[in-house]
Tab-separated table of C-alpha atoms and ligand atoms in Angstrom:
chain	number	residue	atom	x	y	z
D	11	MET	CA	-4.881	6.821	-19.369
D	12	THR	CA	-3.392	8.273	-22.559
D	13	ASN	CA	-0.841	6.429	-24.572
D	14	PHE	CA	2.234	8.361	-24.724
D	15	PHE	CA	5.096	6.718	-27.085
D	16	TYR	CA	7.400	8.993	-25.099
D	17	PRO	CA	6.168	8.972	-21.609
D	18	LEU	CA	7.500	10.954	-18.457
D	19	VAL	CA	8.710	7.479	-17.008
D	20	GLU	CA	9.341	4.272	-18.762
D	21	ASN	CA	8.596	1.219	-16.549
D	22	PRO	CA	11.606	1.636	-14.202
D	23	TYR	CA	11.720	-1.960	-12.732
D	24	SER	CA	13.955	-4.529	-14.360
D	25	ASP	CA	13.512	-8.402	-14.058
D	26	ALA	CA	16.422	-8.669	-11.658
D	27	ASP	CA	14.685	-5.743	-9.467
D	28	ILE	CA	11.396	-7.866	-9.433
D	29	LYS	CA	13.548	-10.827	-8.489
D	30	GLU	CA	14.806	-9.218	-5.436
D	31	ALA	CA	11.278	-8.282	-4.585
D	32	ILE	CA	10.070	-11.905	-4.991
D	33	LYS	CA	13.117	-13.088	-2.770
D	34	VAL	CA	12.022	-10.858	0.042
D	35	LEU	CA	8.349	-12.047	-0.492
D	36	LYS	CA	9.732	-15.668	-0.049
D	37	SER	CA	11.583	-14.992	2.881
D	38	LYS	CA	8.244	-13.672	4.632
D	39	GLN	CA	10.396	-10.915	6.410
D	40	LEU	CA	8.518	-7.868	4.987
D	41	THR	CA	8.776	-5.527	7.710
D	42	ILE	CA	12.173	-3.399	8.287
D	43	SER	CA	14.924	-5.657	8.713
D	44	SER	CA	18.371	-6.609	7.263
D	45	ARG	CA	17.403	-5.584	3.812
D	46	THR	CA	16.862	-1.952	4.816
D	47	LYS	CA	20.010	-2.018	6.731
D	48	ASN	CA	22.054	-3.323	4.159
D	49	PHE	CA	20.601	-0.635	1.665
D	50	GLU	CA	21.468	2.106	4.357
D	51	LYS	CA	24.995	0.873	4.552
D	52	TYR	CA	25.387	0.519	0.597
D	53	PHE	CA	23.955	4.243	0.323
D	54	THR	CA	26.314	5.628	2.903
D	55	LYS	CA	29.158	4.076	1.145
D	56	LYS	CA	28.309	4.907	-2.168
D	57	PHE	CA	27.866	8.700	-1.388
D	58	ASN	CA	30.362	9.060	1.347
D	59	SER	CA	27.672	10.319	3.555
D	60	LYS	CA	27.950	9.697	7.347
D	61	PHE	CA	24.528	8.294	8.429
D	62	SER	CA	21.727	7.057	6.171
D	63	VAL	CA	18.084	6.219	7.208
D	64	MET	CA	15.678	4.809	4.809
D	65	VAL	CA	12.159	5.987	5.013
D	66	ASN	CA	8.759	5.431	3.161
D	67	SER	CA	9.416	8.596	0.882
D	68	GLY	CA	11.234	11.494	0.095
D	69	SER	CA	8.711	13.725	1.811
D	70	SER	CA	9.157	11.586	4.971
D	71	ALA	CA	12.875	12.413	4.678
D	72	ASN	CA	12.196	16.060	4.705
D	73	LEU	CA	9.892	15.736	7.423
D	74	LEU	CA	12.242	14.063	9.648
D	75	ALA	CA	15.005	16.585	8.900
D	76	LEU	CA	12.885	19.300	10.239
D	77	GLN	CA	11.379	17.383	13.241
D	78	CYS	CA	14.836	16.592	14.243
D	79	LEU	CA	15.930	20.152	14.096
D	80	ILE	CA	13.227	21.194	16.578
D	81	ASN	CA	13.579	18.019	18.736
D	82	PRO	CA	13.979	18.523	22.438
D	83	TYR	CA	16.804	15.906	22.379
D	84	ARG	CA	18.796	18.066	19.983
D	85	LYS	CA	21.370	20.325	22.000
D	86	ASN	CA	20.839	23.224	19.418
D	87	ARG	CA	17.340	22.774	18.446
D	88	LEU	CA	15.281	25.410	16.679
D	89	LYS	CA	12.741	27.619	18.247
D	90	PRO	CA	9.237	28.169	17.090
D	91	GLY	CA	9.251	31.339	14.564
D	92	ASP	CA	12.692	30.752	13.606
D	93	GLU	CA	13.294	31.098	10.084
D	94	VAL	CA	14.070	28.616	7.041
D	95	ILE	CA	15.145	30.033	3.664
D	96	ILE	CA	13.404	28.176	0.812
D	97	PRO	CA	13.345	28.708	-2.872
D	98	THR	CA	9.902	29.452	-4.430
D	99	LEU	CA	10.589	26.789	-6.911
D	100	CYS	CA	9.966	23.606	-4.428
D	101	TRP	CA	7.841	20.569	-4.076
D	102	SER	CA	5.037	20.801	-1.416
D	103	THR	CA	6.541	18.674	0.911
D	104	SER	CA	9.755	20.715	0.789
D	105	LEU	CA	7.797	23.092	2.251
D	106	TRP	CA	5.149	21.882	4.598
D	107	PRO	CA	7.704	20.207	7.098
D	108	ILE	CA	8.886	23.650	7.897
D	109	ILE	CA	5.525	24.884	8.993
D	110	GLN	CA	4.514	21.362	10.404
D	111	SER	CA	7.588	22.027	12.774
D	112	GLY	CA	6.473	25.563	13.786
D	113	LEU	CA	9.015	27.082	11.693
D	114	THR	CA	8.652	30.073	9.270
D	115	PRO	CA	9.500	29.764	5.580
D	116	ILE	CA	10.958	32.635	3.688
D	117	PHE	CA	10.860	32.227	-0.101
D	118	ILE	CA	13.451	33.324	-2.239
D	119	ASP	CA	13.301	33.670	-6.051
D	120	ILE	CA	15.228	31.400	-8.374
D	121	ASN	CA	17.831	31.944	-11.099
D	122	GLN	CA	16.105	31.621	-14.248
D	123	ASN	CA	19.025	29.735	-15.962
D	124	THR	CA	19.728	27.160	-13.186
D	125	LEU	CA	16.267	26.790	-11.924
D	126	ASN	CA	17.745	26.740	-8.576
D	127	ILE	CA	17.753	29.239	-5.597
D	128	ASP	CA	19.289	32.693	-6.456
D	129	GLU	CA	22.146	32.615	-4.170
D	130	ASN	CA	22.475	36.585	-4.439
D	131	GLU	CA	18.885	36.891	-3.167
D	132	ILE	CA	19.538	35.105	0.056
D	133	ILE	CA	21.570	37.612	1.806
D	134	LYS	CA	18.856	40.235	1.317
D	135	LYS	CA	16.468	38.081	3.477
D	136	ILE	CA	18.550	36.938	6.369
D	137	SER	CA	17.391	38.255	9.790
D	138	LYS	CA	18.250	37.651	13.306
D	139	LYS	CA	15.559	34.743	13.154
D	140	THR	CA	17.227	32.835	10.045
D	141	LYS	CA	18.489	29.712	11.349
D	142	ALA	CA	18.511	27.326	8.332
D	143	ILE	CA	18.605	27.120	4.446
D	144	LEU	CA	16.777	24.188	2.644
D	145	LEU	CA	18.030	24.035	-0.888
D	146	VAL	CA	15.931	22.258	-3.516
D	147	HIS	CA	18.273	20.773	-6.191
D	148	VAL	CA	15.967	20.869	-9.200
D	149	LEU	CA	15.921	18.288	-11.760
D	150	GLY	CA	19.467	17.120	-11.455
D	151	ASN	CA	20.944	20.677	-11.409
D	152	SER	CA	22.203	22.732	-8.424
D	153	CYS	CA	23.140	26.416	-7.391
D	154	ASP	CA	26.541	27.348	-6.657
D	155	MET	CA	27.404	25.507	-3.711
D	156	ASP	CA	30.584	27.492	-2.935
D	157	LYS	CA	28.475	30.381	-2.458
D	158	ILE	CA	25.901	28.605	-0.281
D	159	LEU	CA	28.572	27.421	1.973
D	160	LYS	CA	30.095	30.653	2.412
D	161	ILE	CA	26.520	32.234	3.297
D	162	LYS	CA	26.086	29.156	5.823
D	163	LYS	CA	29.700	29.926	7.470
D	164	LYS	CA	29.178	33.710	7.681
D	165	TYR	CA	25.530	33.480	9.117
D	166	ASN	CA	26.154	30.205	11.213
D	167	LEU	CA	23.001	28.605	9.354
D	168	ILE	CA	22.234	24.921	9.171
D	169	LEU	CA	21.782	23.472	5.733
D	170	ILE	CA	19.157	21.041	4.309
D	171	GLU	CA	19.501	19.635	0.849
D	172	ASP	CA	16.428	18.342	-0.742
D	173	THR	CA	18.017	16.168	-3.044
D	174	CYS	CA	14.673	14.172	-3.926
D	175	GLU	CA	15.210	15.006	-7.804
D	176	SER	CA	19.096	14.993	-7.989
D	177	ILE	CA	20.463	11.849	-6.545
D	178	GLY	CA	23.894	11.293	-8.334
D	179	SER	CA	24.627	14.733	-9.205
D	180	ARG	CA	27.798	16.290	-8.261
D	181	PHE	CA	29.189	19.832	-7.639
D	182	ASN	CA	32.866	19.986	-7.768
D	183	LYS	CA	33.080	16.148	-7.777
D	184	LYS	CA	31.234	16.140	-4.420
D	185	TYR	CA	27.768	14.389	-4.506
D	186	LEU	CA	24.917	16.817	-3.792
D	187	GLY	CA	23.226	15.756	-0.493
D	188	THR	CA	26.516	15.631	1.426
D	189	PHE	CA	27.132	19.447	1.835
D	190	GLY	CA	24.481	19.912	4.550
D	191	GLU	CA	23.568	18.842	8.031
D	192	PHE	CA	20.669	16.873	6.553
D	193	SER	CA	19.716	15.763	3.171
D	194	SER	CA	16.608	14.046	1.647
D	195	PHE	CA	16.295	11.635	-1.411
D	196	SER	CA	13.259	10.171	-2.996
D	197	PHE	CA	12.903	6.724	-4.849
D	198	TYR	CA	9.411	7.774	-6.136
D	199	SER	CA	8.903	5.992	-9.883
D	200	SER	CA	9.646	9.154	-11.815
D	201	HIS	CA	13.069	9.816	-10.228
D	202	GLN	CA	16.419	8.888	-11.142
D	203	ILE	CA	16.052	5.363	-9.219
D	204	SER	CA	13.035	4.089	-7.909
D	205	SER	CA	11.944	1.829	-5.147
D	206	GLY	CA	8.003	2.108	-5.939
D	207	GLU	CA	7.735	4.662	-3.016
D	208	GLY	CA	10.830	5.231	-0.780
D	209	GLY	CA	13.347	7.867	0.318
D	210	MET	CA	16.568	8.188	2.437
D	211	ILE	CA	17.462	10.799	5.073
D	212	CYS	CA	21.203	11.419	5.533
D	213	CYS	CA	22.915	13.176	8.410
D	214	LYS	CA	26.354	14.127	9.854
D	215	ASN	CA	26.213	13.524	13.500
D	216	LYS	CA	25.242	10.673	15.918
D	217	GLU	CA	22.752	12.682	18.078
D	218	ASP	CA	20.854	13.476	14.974
D	219	TYR	CA	21.024	9.864	13.660
D	220	ASP	CA	19.766	8.577	16.915
D	221	ILE	CA	16.559	11.108	17.058
D	222	ILE	CA	15.928	10.508	13.251
D	223	LEU	CA	15.640	6.518	14.104
D	224	SER	CA	13.511	7.193	16.850
D	225	LEU	CA	11.097	9.808	15.150
D	226	ARG	CA	11.004	7.314	12.116
D	227	SER	CA	9.661	4.554	14.525
D	228	HIS	CA	7.037	5.493	17.058
D	229	GLY	CA	9.539	7.616	19.193
D	230	TRP	CA	11.011	4.162	20.267
D	231	SER	CA	14.381	3.872	21.821
D	232	ARG	CA	15.002	0.363	20.156
D	233	GLY	CA	18.340	0.362	17.914
D	234	THR	CA	19.378	3.881	19.306
D	235	SER	CA	22.012	4.978	21.908
D	236	PHE	CA	19.184	6.197	23.880
D	237	GLU	CA	17.976	2.900	24.887
D	238	SER	CA	20.662	2.091	27.650
D	239	LYS	CA	21.144	5.629	28.761
D	240	ILE	CA	17.305	6.023	29.442
D	241	TYR	CA	17.013	2.653	30.772
D	242	LYS	CA	19.891	3.404	33.467
D	243	LYS	CA	17.605	5.986	34.921
D	244	ASN	CA	14.348	4.209	34.580
D	245	LYS	CA	15.270	0.442	35.647
D	246	ASN	CA	11.367	-0.294	36.274
D	247	LEU	CA	10.695	0.071	32.450
D	248	ASP	CA	10.831	-2.973	30.187
D	249	LYS	CA	14.146	-2.199	28.310
D	250	LYS	CA	12.548	-3.423	24.929
D	251	PHE	CA	9.804	-0.801	25.081
D	252	ILE	CA	10.795	2.473	25.883
D	253	PHE	CA	9.312	5.482	24.119
D	254	PHE	CA	11.302	8.617	24.972
D	255	ASN	CA	10.467	10.628	22.098
D	256	SER	CA	7.512	11.943	19.933
D	257	GLY	CA	7.357	9.995	16.720
D	258	TYR	CA	5.919	8.704	13.574
D	259	ASN	CA	5.758	5.182	11.472
D	260	LEU	CA	7.759	6.240	8.364
D	261	ARG	CA	9.569	3.055	7.914
D	262	PRO	CA	10.106	1.372	4.661
D	263	THR	CA	9.121	-1.987	3.633
D	264	GLU	CA	11.945	-4.585	2.972
D	265	ILE	CA	10.539	-4.874	-0.595
D	266	SER	CA	11.232	-1.402	-1.300
D	267	ALA	CA	14.432	-1.506	0.377
D	268	ALA	CA	15.629	-4.589	-1.865
D	269	ILE	CA	14.465	-2.716	-5.159
D	270	GLY	CA	16.004	0.539	-4.074
D	271	HIS	CA	19.361	-1.303	-3.275
D	272	ASN	CA	19.248	-2.853	-6.771
D	273	GLN	CA	18.387	0.150	-8.498
D	274	LEU	CA	20.968	2.282	-6.858
D	275	LYS	CA	23.841	-0.415	-8.420
D	276	LYS	CA	22.584	0.817	-11.754
D	277	LEU	CA	22.647	4.456	-10.841
D	278	ASN	CA	26.051	5.298	-12.798
D	279	GLN	CA	24.888	3.381	-15.983
D	280	PHE	CA	21.397	5.416	-16.071
D	281	ILE	CA	23.366	8.630	-15.479
D	282	LYS	CA	25.567	7.765	-18.441
D	283	ILE	CA	22.899	6.675	-20.836
D	284	ARG	CA	20.601	9.534	-20.019
D	285	LYS	CA	23.376	12.023	-20.827
D	286	ILE	CA	24.061	10.506	-24.119
D	287	ASN	CA	19.935	10.511	-24.755
D	288	ARG	CA	19.607	14.006	-23.734
D	289	LEU	CA	22.547	15.340	-26.026
D	290	LYS	CA	21.198	13.387	-29.059
D	291	ILE	CA	17.719	14.889	-28.352
D	292	ILE	CA	18.930	18.546	-28.024
D	293	GLN	CA	21.202	18.227	-30.789
D	294	ARG	CA	18.606	16.949	-33.185
D	295	ILE	CA	16.167	19.855	-32.002
D	296	LYS	CA	18.841	22.462	-32.188
D	297	ASN	CA	19.664	21.524	-35.626
D	298	ASN	CA	15.796	21.272	-36.762
D	299	PHE	CA	14.933	24.278	-39.002
D	300	ASN	CA	11.369	24.257	-37.795
D	301	LEU	CA	12.215	24.062	-34.050
D	302	LYS	CA	15.415	25.897	-33.307
D	303	ASN	CA	14.160	29.316	-32.587
D	304	LYS	CA	10.807	28.092	-31.025
D	305	ILE	CA	12.281	25.982	-27.919
D	306	ASP	CA	15.611	26.073	-26.195
D	307	PHE	CA	17.074	23.764	-23.317
D	308	PHE	CA	18.426	24.394	-19.784
D	309	TYR	CA	21.991	23.362	-19.024
D	310	GLU	CA	23.905	22.315	-16.102
D	311	ASN	CA	25.265	25.015	-13.915
D	312	LYS	CA	29.162	25.656	-13.613
D	313	ASN	CA	30.836	22.988	-11.819
D	314	VAL	CA	27.752	20.571	-11.605
D	315	ASN	CA	28.047	17.076	-13.016
D	316	PRO	CA	24.398	16.508	-13.374
D	317	SER	CA	22.357	13.380	-12.944
D	318	TRP	CA	19.366	14.126	-15.099
D	319	PHE	CA	15.958	12.359	-15.098
D	320	GLY	CA	13.925	14.794	-17.390
D	321	ILE	CA	14.860	17.413	-20.147
D	322	PRO	CA	13.495	20.742	-18.999
D	323	ILE	CA	12.442	22.921	-21.950
D	324	LYS	CA	11.708	26.565	-22.459
D	325	ILE	CA	9.241	27.952	-25.105
D	326	LEU	CA	10.519	30.936	-26.757
D	327	LYS	CA	7.438	31.736	-28.386
D	328	LYS	CA	4.681	33.920	-26.613
D	329	ILE	CA	3.601	32.761	-22.964
D	330	LYS	CA	-0.045	32.237	-23.873
D	331	GLU	CA	0.795	29.759	-26.404
D	332	LYS	CA	2.063	27.275	-23.644
D	333	LYS	CA	-1.108	25.585	-23.017
D	334	LYS	CA	-1.806	25.135	-26.637
D	335	ILE	CA	1.815	23.619	-27.119
D	336	LEU	CA	1.579	21.080	-24.139
D	337	TYR	CA	-1.927	19.985	-25.230
D	338	ASN	CA	-0.757	19.230	-28.634
D	339	LEU	CA	2.431	17.389	-27.280
D	340	GLU	CA	0.364	15.136	-25.360
D	341	LYS	CA	-2.027	14.801	-28.240
D	342	ASN	CA	0.925	13.631	-30.472
D	343	GLY	CA	2.175	11.205	-27.691
D	344	VAL	CA	4.673	13.147	-25.635
D	345	GLU	CA	3.791	13.466	-22.053
D	346	THR	CA	4.716	16.710	-20.325
D	347	ARG	CA	5.125	18.090	-16.542
D	348	PRO	CA	5.389	21.568	-15.424
D	349	ILE	CA	8.635	22.595	-13.476
D	350	ILE	CA	8.232	20.994	-9.932
D	351	SER	CA	4.980	22.930	-8.865
D	352	GLY	CA	5.962	26.313	-10.191
D	353	ASN	CA	5.880	29.324	-7.825
D	354	PHE	CA	4.840	27.775	-4.708
D	355	ALA	CA	4.020	30.862	-3.159
D	356	LYS	CA	0.955	31.061	-5.716
D	357	GLN	CA	-0.539	27.874	-5.068
D	358	PRO	CA	-3.953	27.806	-3.266
D	359	ALA	CA	-2.230	26.215	-0.308
D	360	SER	CA	0.013	28.757	0.121
D	361	ILE	CA	-2.679	31.466	-0.280
D	362	LYS	CA	-4.832	29.457	2.454
D	363	TYR	CA	-2.081	29.603	4.762
D	364	LYS	CA	-1.188	33.182	3.956
D	365	LEU	CA	2.447	32.630	3.006
D	366	SER	CA	4.172	35.428	1.142
D	367	LEU	CA	1.013	36.968	-0.165
D	368	LYS	CA	2.535	40.196	-1.024
D	369	ARG	CA	6.056	39.184	-2.167
D	370	LYS	CA	6.837	38.947	-6.001
D	371	PHE	CA	8.925	36.070	-7.429
D	372	PRO	CA	9.287	37.133	-10.998
D	373	MET	CA	12.078	34.441	-12.135
D	374	THR	CA	9.946	31.783	-10.868
D	375	ASP	CA	6.852	33.169	-12.586
D	376	LYS	CA	8.652	33.328	-15.891
D	377	VAL	CA	10.164	29.717	-15.491
D	378	TYR	CA	6.653	28.564	-14.667
D	379	ASN	CA	5.056	30.530	-17.771
D	380	SER	CA	7.320	29.612	-20.381
D	381	SER	CA	8.796	26.065	-19.232
D	382	PHE	CA	7.882	22.252	-19.039
D	383	PHE	CA	9.662	18.982	-18.799
D	384	ILE	CA	9.645	15.750	-20.691
D	385	GLY	CA	11.035	12.311	-19.638
D	386	LEU	CA	14.545	11.065	-20.314
D	387	PRO	CA	14.837	7.206	-20.877
D	388	THR	CA	17.379	5.033	-19.244
D	389	LYS	CA	17.820	2.757	-22.378
D	390	LYS	CA	19.848	4.000	-25.450
D	391	ILE	CA	17.168	5.756	-27.783
D	392	THR	CA	17.097	4.603	-31.399
D	393	ASP	CA	17.159	7.038	-34.456
D	394	LYS	CA	13.702	5.983	-35.209
D	395	TYR	CA	12.357	6.762	-31.748
D	396	LEU	CA	14.450	9.975	-32.055
D	397	ASN	CA	12.856	10.974	-35.485
D	398	LYS	CA	9.328	10.360	-34.063
D	399	LEU	CA	10.025	12.412	-31.105
D	400	VAL	CA	11.366	15.484	-33.206
D	401	LYS	CA	8.333	14.743	-35.576
D	402	ALA	CA	5.982	15.220	-32.528
D	403	PHE	CA	7.566	18.525	-31.491
D	404	GLU	CA	7.350	19.955	-35.238
D	405	LYS	CA	3.441	19.079	-35.222
D	406	SER	CA	2.895	20.573	-31.956
D	407	ILE	CA	4.934	24.006	-31.753
K	16	LIG	C1	12.071	18.409	-4.804
K	16	LIG	C2	11.210	17.370	-4.214
K	16	LIG	N1	11.063	17.015	-2.887
K	16	LIG	C3	10.260	16.290	-2.301
K	16	LIG	C4	9.486	15.216	-3.013
K	16	LIG	C5	8.826	14.168	-2.289
K	16	LIG	O1	9.244	12.925	-2.672
K	16	LIG	P1	8.428	11.708	-2.462
K	16	LIG	O2	7.516	11.558	-3.719
K	16	LIG	O3	9.160	10.615	-2.401
K	16	LIG	O4	7.570	11.839	-1.347
K	16	LIG	C6	9.595	15.522	-4.418
K	16	LIG	C7	8.663	14.625	-5.123
K	16	LIG	O5	8.473	14.544	-6.447
K	16	LIG	C8	10.377	16.471	-4.957
K	16	LIG	O6	10.454	16.822	-6.258
C-alpha cells in the first residue's frame, strides 16, 4: 500500500469508539439486540426522522427501500417496469436495487456545479410509468430540494434519498434524508461517520417500517405488527417463528451499532472541523500563484448547509492531463478518488445490462473527465501539514 501523508481517510476510530466495541465483546451479545435499538432511537431523534432501521451497509439500505416499494404487503406498491429516475453520477448500489426489484432506471444528467441531479432535466423524462425519484446527495452537497418537492407533488412521485455521502447536511435547515418516503445512510469507513461497515434506512410510515424490519431479517414477523395479525389467522403456527414475507439477512452486529452510535455523537464536531480545514485548504490554494489558474473547487448549492467528507476539485487544464496529475499527486503522497463512479451509464456493468446505451450525459462526462476528490481530516490541520499539501499540489500540477 502506498504511504500517503494526505490519505483519503485517516483512521476514523477513537479510543472511545474502540472501548464501546470492547464492551460489546465482553457482554458476549454480538448479534442484534439493545445496542442496535438504542442507536436506531438516537438516530431517529437526532435527525427528526420517523422510523430508522440499522442494516449492515448503505447498499443494503438502498436495497430495502426498493424492495419495500415492490413488496406485496405494501398497499401502493410499484409494478415491474415502473420507472425510477436516478442521476448518472451515482454509486453502483444506488442503481442496482432498482433493477434487482424489477423496475426500470431512467438516468438523468447532473448539474456540473452542484454534482447533483439537474432538476430541470427531470421533467423531460417523466412518463406515465414514472413512479419514483432516487436522489443521490453527492459528497455532502444537494440539489434544490424545493424544486424536487414540487416535481414530486405535481407528478405524485415517491422520493428516495441516497444520503450515504451526506449525513448531517441540511437544505433550508432540514436534514437531507428527511424529505423523502425513504432514505439511506452509510457508515462505511470513508464517510462522515463510520461503524466499520453499516448503514441506516429511514422511512415515514409504520407499514413500510414493518415491511423493512421483516425484509432485514429473513421475512420474519418477530418484532413487527404483522406478528399477532398473522397469528390470529393461523393459530396452528408457532407464534415465534412465522415467516410471512420474502427476506434477506441484512442485520448489523452489535459491535457496529455501538461504534456507529458513538461516532454519531461526534458528527457535529466533525462537520465543524472539516469546514474549517476545507476553507483553509481552499484559501491557500486559491492564493497560490502557481495553482490558482490550474485548479478550482466545488461549492455548496444555494440553501445547503453541507457536511463534507472530502474536497472535490476540478482541473482547469486540458482534460488529457488529468491522469498525469492524479498520478503525480499520489506519487507525492496525496490520495485521490474519482467523483463517485463517474457516468454510471458508461460503466461496463451498465453496458452489459444494456442500460441507456444511446443517451448522452455530457455534464456527468465533463465532471468525470476533469474532476476528482481528496480527503478532509476531522482533526484541525496544522500550518506545517497545510504547507506540505500545497507543496505536493505545486509539484504535481
Ligand atoms: C452514494 C452512495 N450510495 C451508496 C453507497 C453504498 O454504501 P456502503 O458502502 O455502506 O454499502 C455508497 C458507498 O460509498 C455511496 O457513495
